[in-house]
Coordinates of C-alpha atoms in Angstrom, one line a residue:
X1 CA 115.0 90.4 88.8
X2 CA 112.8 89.9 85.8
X3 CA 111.9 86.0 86.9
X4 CA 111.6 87.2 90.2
X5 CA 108.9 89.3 89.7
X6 CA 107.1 87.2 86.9
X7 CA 107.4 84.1 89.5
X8 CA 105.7 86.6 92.2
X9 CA 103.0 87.4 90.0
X10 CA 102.0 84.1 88.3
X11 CA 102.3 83.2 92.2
X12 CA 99.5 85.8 93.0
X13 CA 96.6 83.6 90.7
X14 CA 96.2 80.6 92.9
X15 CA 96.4 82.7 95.9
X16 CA 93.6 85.0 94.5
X17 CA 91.9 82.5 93.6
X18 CA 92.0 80.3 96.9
X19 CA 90.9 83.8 99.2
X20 CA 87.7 84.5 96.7
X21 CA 86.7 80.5 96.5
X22 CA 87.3 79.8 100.3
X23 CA 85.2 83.5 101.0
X24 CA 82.4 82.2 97.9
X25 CA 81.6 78.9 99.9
X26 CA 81.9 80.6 103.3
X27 CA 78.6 82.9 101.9
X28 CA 76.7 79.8 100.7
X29 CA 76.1 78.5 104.1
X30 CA 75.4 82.3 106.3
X31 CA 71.9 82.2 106.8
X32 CA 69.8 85.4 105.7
X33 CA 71.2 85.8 102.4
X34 CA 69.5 88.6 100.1
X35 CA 67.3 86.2 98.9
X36 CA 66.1 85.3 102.3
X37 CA 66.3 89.2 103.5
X38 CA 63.7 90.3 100.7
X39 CA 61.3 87.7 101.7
X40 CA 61.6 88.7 105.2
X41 CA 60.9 91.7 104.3
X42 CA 58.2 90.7 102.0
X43 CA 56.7 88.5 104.9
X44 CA 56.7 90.9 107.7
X45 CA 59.5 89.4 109.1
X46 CA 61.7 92.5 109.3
X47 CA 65.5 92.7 107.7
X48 CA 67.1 89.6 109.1
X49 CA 63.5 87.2 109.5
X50 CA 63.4 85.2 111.9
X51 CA 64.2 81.8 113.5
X52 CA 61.3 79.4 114.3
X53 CA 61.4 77.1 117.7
X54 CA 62.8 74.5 116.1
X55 CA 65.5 76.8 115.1
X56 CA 64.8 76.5 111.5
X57 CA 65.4 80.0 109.1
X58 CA 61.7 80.7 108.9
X59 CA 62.3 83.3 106.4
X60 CA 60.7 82.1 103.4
X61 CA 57.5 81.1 104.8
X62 CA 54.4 81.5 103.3
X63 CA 55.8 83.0 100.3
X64 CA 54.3 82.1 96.8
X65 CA 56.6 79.3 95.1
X66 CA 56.5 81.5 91.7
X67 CA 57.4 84.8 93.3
X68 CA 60.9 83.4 95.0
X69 CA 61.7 81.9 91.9
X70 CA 61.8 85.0 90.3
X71 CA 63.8 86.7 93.4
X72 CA 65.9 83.9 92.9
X73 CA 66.6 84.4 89.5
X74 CA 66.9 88.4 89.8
X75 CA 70.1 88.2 92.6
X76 CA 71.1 84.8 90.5
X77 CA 70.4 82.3 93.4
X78 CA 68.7 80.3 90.5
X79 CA 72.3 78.8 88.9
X80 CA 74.5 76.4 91.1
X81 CA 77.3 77.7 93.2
X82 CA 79.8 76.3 90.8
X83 CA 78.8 78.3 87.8
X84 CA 78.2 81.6 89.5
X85 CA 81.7 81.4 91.3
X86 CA 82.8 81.1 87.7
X87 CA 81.1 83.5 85.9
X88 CA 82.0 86.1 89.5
X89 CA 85.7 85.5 88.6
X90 CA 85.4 85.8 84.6
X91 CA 83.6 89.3 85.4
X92 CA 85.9 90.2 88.1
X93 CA 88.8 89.5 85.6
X94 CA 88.0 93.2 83.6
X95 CA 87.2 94.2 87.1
X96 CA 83.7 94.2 86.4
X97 CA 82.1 94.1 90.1
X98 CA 78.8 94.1 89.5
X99 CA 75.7 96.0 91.3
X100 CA 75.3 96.3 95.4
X101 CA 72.0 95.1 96.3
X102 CA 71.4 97.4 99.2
X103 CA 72.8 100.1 97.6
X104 CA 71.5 99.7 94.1
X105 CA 74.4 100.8 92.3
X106 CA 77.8 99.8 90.4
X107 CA 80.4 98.2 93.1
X108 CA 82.9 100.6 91.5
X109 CA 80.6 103.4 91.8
X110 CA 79.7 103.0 95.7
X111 CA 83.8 102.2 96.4
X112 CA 84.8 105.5 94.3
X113 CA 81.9 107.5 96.0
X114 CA 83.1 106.5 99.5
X115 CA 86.8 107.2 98.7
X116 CA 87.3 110.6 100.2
X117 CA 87.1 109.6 103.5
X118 CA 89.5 106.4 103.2
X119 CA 92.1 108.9 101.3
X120 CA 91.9 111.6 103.9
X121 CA 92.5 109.3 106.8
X122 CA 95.1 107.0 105.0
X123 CA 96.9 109.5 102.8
X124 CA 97.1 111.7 106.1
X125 CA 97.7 109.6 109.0
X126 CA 100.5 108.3 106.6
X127 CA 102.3 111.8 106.0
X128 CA 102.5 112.4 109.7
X129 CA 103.6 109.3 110.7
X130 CA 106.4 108.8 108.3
X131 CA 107.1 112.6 108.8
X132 CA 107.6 112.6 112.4
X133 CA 108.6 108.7 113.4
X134 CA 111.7 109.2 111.1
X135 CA 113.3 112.1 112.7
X136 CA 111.7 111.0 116.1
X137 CA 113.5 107.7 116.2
X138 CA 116.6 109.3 115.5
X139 CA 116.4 112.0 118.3
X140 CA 115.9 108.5 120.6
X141 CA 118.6 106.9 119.4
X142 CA 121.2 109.4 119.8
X143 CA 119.6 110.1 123.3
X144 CA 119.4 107.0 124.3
X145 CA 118.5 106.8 128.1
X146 CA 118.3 110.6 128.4
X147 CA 115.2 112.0 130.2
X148 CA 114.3 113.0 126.4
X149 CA 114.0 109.4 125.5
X150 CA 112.3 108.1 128.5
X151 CA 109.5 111.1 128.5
X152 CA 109.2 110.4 124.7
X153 CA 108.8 106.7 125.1
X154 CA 106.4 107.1 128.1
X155 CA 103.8 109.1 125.7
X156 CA 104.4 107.1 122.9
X157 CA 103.6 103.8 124.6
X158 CA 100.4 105.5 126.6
X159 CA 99.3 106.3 122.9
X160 CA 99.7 103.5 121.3
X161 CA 97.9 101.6 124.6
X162 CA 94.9 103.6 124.1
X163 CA 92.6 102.4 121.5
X164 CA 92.1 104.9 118.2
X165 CA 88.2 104.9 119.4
X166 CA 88.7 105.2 123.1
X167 CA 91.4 108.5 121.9
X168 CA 88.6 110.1 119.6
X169 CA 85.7 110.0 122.1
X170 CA 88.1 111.5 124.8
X171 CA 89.0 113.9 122.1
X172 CA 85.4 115.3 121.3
X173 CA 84.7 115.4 124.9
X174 CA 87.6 118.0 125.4
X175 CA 87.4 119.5 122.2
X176 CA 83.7 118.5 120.1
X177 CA 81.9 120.7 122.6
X178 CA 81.0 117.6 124.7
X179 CA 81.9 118.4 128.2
X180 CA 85.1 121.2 127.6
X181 CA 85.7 123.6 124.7
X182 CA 83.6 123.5 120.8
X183 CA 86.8 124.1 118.9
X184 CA 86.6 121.4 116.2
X185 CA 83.6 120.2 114.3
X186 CA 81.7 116.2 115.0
X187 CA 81.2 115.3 112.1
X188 CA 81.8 115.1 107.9
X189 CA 84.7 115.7 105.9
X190 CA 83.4 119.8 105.0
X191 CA 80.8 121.7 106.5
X192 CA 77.5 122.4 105.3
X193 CA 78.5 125.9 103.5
X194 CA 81.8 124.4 102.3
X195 CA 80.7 125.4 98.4
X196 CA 80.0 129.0 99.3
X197 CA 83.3 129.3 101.1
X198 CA 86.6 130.6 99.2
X199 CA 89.5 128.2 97.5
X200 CA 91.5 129.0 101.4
X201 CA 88.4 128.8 103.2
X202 CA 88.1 125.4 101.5
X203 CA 91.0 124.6 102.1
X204 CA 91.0 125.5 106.0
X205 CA 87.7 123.9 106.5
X206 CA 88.6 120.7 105.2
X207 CA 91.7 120.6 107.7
X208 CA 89.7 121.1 110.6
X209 CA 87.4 118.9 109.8
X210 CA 90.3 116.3 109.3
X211 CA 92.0 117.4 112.9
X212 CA 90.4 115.0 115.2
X213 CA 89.6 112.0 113.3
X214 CA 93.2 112.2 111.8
X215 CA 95.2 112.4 115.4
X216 CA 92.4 109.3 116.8
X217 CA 94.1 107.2 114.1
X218 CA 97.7 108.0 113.9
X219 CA 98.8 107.9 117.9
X220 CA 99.1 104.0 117.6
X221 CA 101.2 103.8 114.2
X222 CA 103.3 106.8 115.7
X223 CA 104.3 105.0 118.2
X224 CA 105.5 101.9 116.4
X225 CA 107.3 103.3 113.7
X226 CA 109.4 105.7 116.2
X227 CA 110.3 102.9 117.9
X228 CA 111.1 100.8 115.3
X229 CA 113.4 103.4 113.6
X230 CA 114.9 104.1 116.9
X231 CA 115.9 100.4 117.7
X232 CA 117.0 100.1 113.6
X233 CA 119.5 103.4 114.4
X234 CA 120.4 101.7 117.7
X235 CA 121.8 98.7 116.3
X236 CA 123.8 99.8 113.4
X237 CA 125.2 102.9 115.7
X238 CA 126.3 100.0 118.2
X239 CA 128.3 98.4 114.6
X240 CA 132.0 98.2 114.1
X241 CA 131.8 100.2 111.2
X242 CA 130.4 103.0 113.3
X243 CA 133.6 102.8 115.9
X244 CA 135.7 102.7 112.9
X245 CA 134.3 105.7 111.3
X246 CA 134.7 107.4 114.4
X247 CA 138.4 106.5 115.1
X248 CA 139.2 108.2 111.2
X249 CA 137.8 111.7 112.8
X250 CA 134.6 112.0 111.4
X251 CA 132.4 114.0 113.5
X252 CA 129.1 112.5 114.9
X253 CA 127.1 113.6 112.1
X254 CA 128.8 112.4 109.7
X255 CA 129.0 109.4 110.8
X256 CA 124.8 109.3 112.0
X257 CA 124.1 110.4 108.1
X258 CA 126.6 109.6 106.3
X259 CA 126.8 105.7 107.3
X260 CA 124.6 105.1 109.6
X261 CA 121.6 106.7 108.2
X262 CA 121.8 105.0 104.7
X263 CA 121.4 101.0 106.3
X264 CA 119.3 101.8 109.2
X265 CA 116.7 103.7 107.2
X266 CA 116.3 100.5 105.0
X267 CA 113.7 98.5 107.0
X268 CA 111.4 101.8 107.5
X269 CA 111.6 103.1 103.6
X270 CA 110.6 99.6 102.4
X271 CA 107.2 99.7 104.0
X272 CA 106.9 103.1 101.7
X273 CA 104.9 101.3 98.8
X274 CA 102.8 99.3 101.1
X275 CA 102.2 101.3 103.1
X276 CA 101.8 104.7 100.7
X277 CA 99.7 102.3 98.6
X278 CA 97.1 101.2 101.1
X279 CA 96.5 104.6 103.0
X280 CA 94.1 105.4 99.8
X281 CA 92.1 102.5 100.9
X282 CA 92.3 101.9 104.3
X283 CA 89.4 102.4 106.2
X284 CA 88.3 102.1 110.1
X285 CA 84.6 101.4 110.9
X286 CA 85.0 103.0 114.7
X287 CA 87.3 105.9 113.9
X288 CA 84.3 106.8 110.8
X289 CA 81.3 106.2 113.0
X290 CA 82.2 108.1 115.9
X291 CA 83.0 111.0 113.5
X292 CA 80.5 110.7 111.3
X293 CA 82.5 109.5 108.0
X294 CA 80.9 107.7 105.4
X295 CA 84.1 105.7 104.3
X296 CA 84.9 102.2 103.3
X297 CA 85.4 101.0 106.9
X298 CA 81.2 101.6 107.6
X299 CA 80.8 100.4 103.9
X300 CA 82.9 97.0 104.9
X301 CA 80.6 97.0 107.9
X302 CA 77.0 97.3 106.0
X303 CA 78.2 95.2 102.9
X304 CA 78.3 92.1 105.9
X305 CA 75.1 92.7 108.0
X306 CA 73.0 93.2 104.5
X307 CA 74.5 90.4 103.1
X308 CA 75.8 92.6 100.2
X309 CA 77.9 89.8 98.4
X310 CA 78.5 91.7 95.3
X311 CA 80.6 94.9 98.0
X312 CA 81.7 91.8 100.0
X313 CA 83.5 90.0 97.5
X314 CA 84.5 92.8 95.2
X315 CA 86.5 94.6 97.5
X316 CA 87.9 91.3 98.4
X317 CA 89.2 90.6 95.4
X318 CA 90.4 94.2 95.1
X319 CA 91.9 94.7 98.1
X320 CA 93.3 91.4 97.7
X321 CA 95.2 92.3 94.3
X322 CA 96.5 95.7 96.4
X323 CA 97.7 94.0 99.1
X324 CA 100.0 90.9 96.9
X325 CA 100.8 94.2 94.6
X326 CA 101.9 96.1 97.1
X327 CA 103.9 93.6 99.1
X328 CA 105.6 93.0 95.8
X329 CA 107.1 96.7 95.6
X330 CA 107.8 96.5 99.0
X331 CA 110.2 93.5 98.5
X332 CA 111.4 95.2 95.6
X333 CA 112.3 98.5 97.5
X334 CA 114.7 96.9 99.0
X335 CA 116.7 96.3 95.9
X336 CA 116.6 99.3 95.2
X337 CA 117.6 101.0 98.6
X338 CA 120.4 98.3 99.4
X339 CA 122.1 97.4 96.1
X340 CA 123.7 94.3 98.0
X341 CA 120.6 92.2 98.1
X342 CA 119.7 90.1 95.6
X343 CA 116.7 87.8 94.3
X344 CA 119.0 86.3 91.8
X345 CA 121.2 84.7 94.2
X346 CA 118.0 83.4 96.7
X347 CA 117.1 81.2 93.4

C-alpha cells in the first residue's frame, strides 16, 4: 500500500508540472495581456484595445517607450518566459500565489474571501445528494418496474435534462417574486440586516437564502447518483449469492443489508473523498450570477476576461493538486470498503 501511494504521488509532479507549463505557454500567445490592457487603458482604447485594419493588436500605440518598460517590469513582462515560469513554480512550491492584478490583492486572500459561496453550494448540494440518492436508489431497486420506479425515474430524468440555469431562472419566476409568489430572496448568501438578527434568525436566514440556488444545482447530480445506486443494487440483488441467501431463510432485509448492501454500496461510497473534497471548492459561474453570488465560479470567469494570470494559474495549480489528491483517496477508499482489493497484487 505504502509504494502504492508514494508511486501515485511522485506520479502527481510531472503531471503538475505538464498542466501549469502547457497553461504558461497557452497565456504567452492570448492577445490583450495586462500589459496590453493597461496601455489600452492608458491610450483611450478601453479594457480590451483594439484591433487595427490590418488586424494587428493596436494596443500599445503611441505609448512612450520608457513608460511600458516600466509596466513591463511592474507585472514582470520584462524577464523571458522561461525564467518567470520558473520562478511561478518555485513560489507556487510554499504555495505562494502571488497578487491579482485586477483585484489588487494576495491570490490566497481573493480565493479565501470568495469561499463562502463555493462551500455553501458544494458542501450542500453534496449532503442532499448523497442523503437522498442512497436510500432513493434502493427504494428503485427493490421496486423495480413498479409505478413507484417509473414516476421516480420520469422526474429524475426531466431534472437532470433541464440545465441547473434554465431550473433557477424558472425557479425565481415562480418563487423570486418574478411573475408568481416573493417567497425566497434573489440574491446574496444573508440579507442586508443579517448582523442585527439573532444566532436562529442567522441561522434561518442563511437557509433561505441558500433554498433556490442550492435545488438549481443539485437536480442534475440527484439524478445520477440515484440511478447509479439503483443499477449497483440491481445487479448484485440479480447475484447467486443473493438466491442463496434467500434459499437459507433469510428474510428480504436481511439479505438487501446484510449482503447486498455492503458490495453494492462500494462504487457510490468511493466517490465520498472526491467528491466531499471538492464541494468546498466547486463553483458555477451561471448558478452564481443568476443569484447574485460572488463565488469562485464568477472569480474563474473575471480572472480569464482581465487576463488575471496570477488567479488563473494559481487556482490551477491548486485545484490541480485537489483534484490528483483527491482521486488518490478515492482509489484508496476502496481498500478500505472492500478488503479483497488489492494494489499489491496489480504491481
Amino acid at each position: 500500500m505504502l509504494r502504492y501511494i508514494a508511486k501515485r504521488l511522485l506520479l502527481m509532479i510531472p503531471t503538475v508540472f505538464g498542466i501549469m507549463l502547457i497553461t504558461f505557454m497557452i497565456t504567452q500567445f492570448v492577445p490583450g495581456g495586462p500589459v496590453e490592457r493597461m496601455v489600452a487603458q492608458m491610450s483611450g482604447y478601453g479594457a480590451g484595445g483594439e484591433v487595427g485594419s490590418t488586424g494587428v493588436y493596436q494596443g500599445k500605440k503611441g505609448l512612450d517607450p520608457e513608460r511600458l518598460a516600466q509596466l513591463e517590469k511592474l507585472y514582470g513582462f520584462d524577464q523571458p518566459p522561461l525564467k518567470r515560469f520558473v520562478s511561478m513554480m518555485r513560489s507556487y512550491l510554499v504555495f505562494d500565489f502571488g497578487q491579482s492584478y485586477y483585484h489588487h490583492m494576495s491570490v490566497a486572500q481573493l480565493v479565501i474571501s470568495k469561499m463562502p459561496v463555493s462551500m455553501s453550494l458544494g458542501l450542500w448540494s453534496f449532503l442532499i445528494v448523497y442523503s437522498l440518492c442512497i436510500p432513493l436508489g434502493i427504494a428503485k431497486a427493490v421496486r423495480e418496474g413498479s409505478g413507484f420506479d417509473v414516476f421516480t425515474s420520469t422526474v429524475l430524468l426531466i431534472g437532470y435534462a433541464i440545465p441547473g440555469f434554465v431550473l433557477g431562472i424558472a425557479l425565481i419566476v415562480l418563487f423570486g417574486g418574478g411573475s408568481f409568489w416573493s417567497i425566497f430572496p434573489l440574491r446574496g448568501l444573508v440579507s442586508d440586516n443579517w448582523q442585527e438578527l439573532g444566532l436562529i434568525q442567522k441561522i434561518l436566514d442563511y437557509l433561505w437564502h441558500m433554498v433556490l440556488p442550492v435545488l438549481s444545482s443539485t437536480v442534475g447530480s440527484l439524478a445520477v447518483m440515484t440511478l447509479l445506486t439503483k443499477n449497483s443494487f440491481l445487479e448484485d440483488i440479480r447475484k447467486q449469492y443473493v438466491i442463496t441467501a434467500k434459499a437459507k431463510g433469510l428474510s428480504d432485509n436481511q439479505v438487501l443489508y446484510g449482503h447486498v448492501f455492503r458490495n453494492a454500496i462500494i462504487p457510490i461510497i468511493t466517490g465520498f473523498p472526491g467528491s466531499f473534497i471538492t464541494a468546498f471548492f466547486t463553483g458555477s459561474l451561471l448558478i452564481e450570477t443568476i443569484f447574485s453570488l460572488d463565488g469562485m465560479g464568477l472569480l474563474a470567469y473575471e480572472s480569464v476576461m482581465n487576463r488575471d494570470y496570477p488567479v488563473v494559474l494559481g487556482t490551477l495549480y491548486f485545484f490541480t493538486l485537489l483534484g490528483l489528491v483527491s482521486r488518490l483517496l478515492s482509489d484508496l477508499s476502496y481498500v478500505l470498503v472492500d478488503p479483497r482489493i488489492s494494489f499489491e497484487a496489480r504491481e
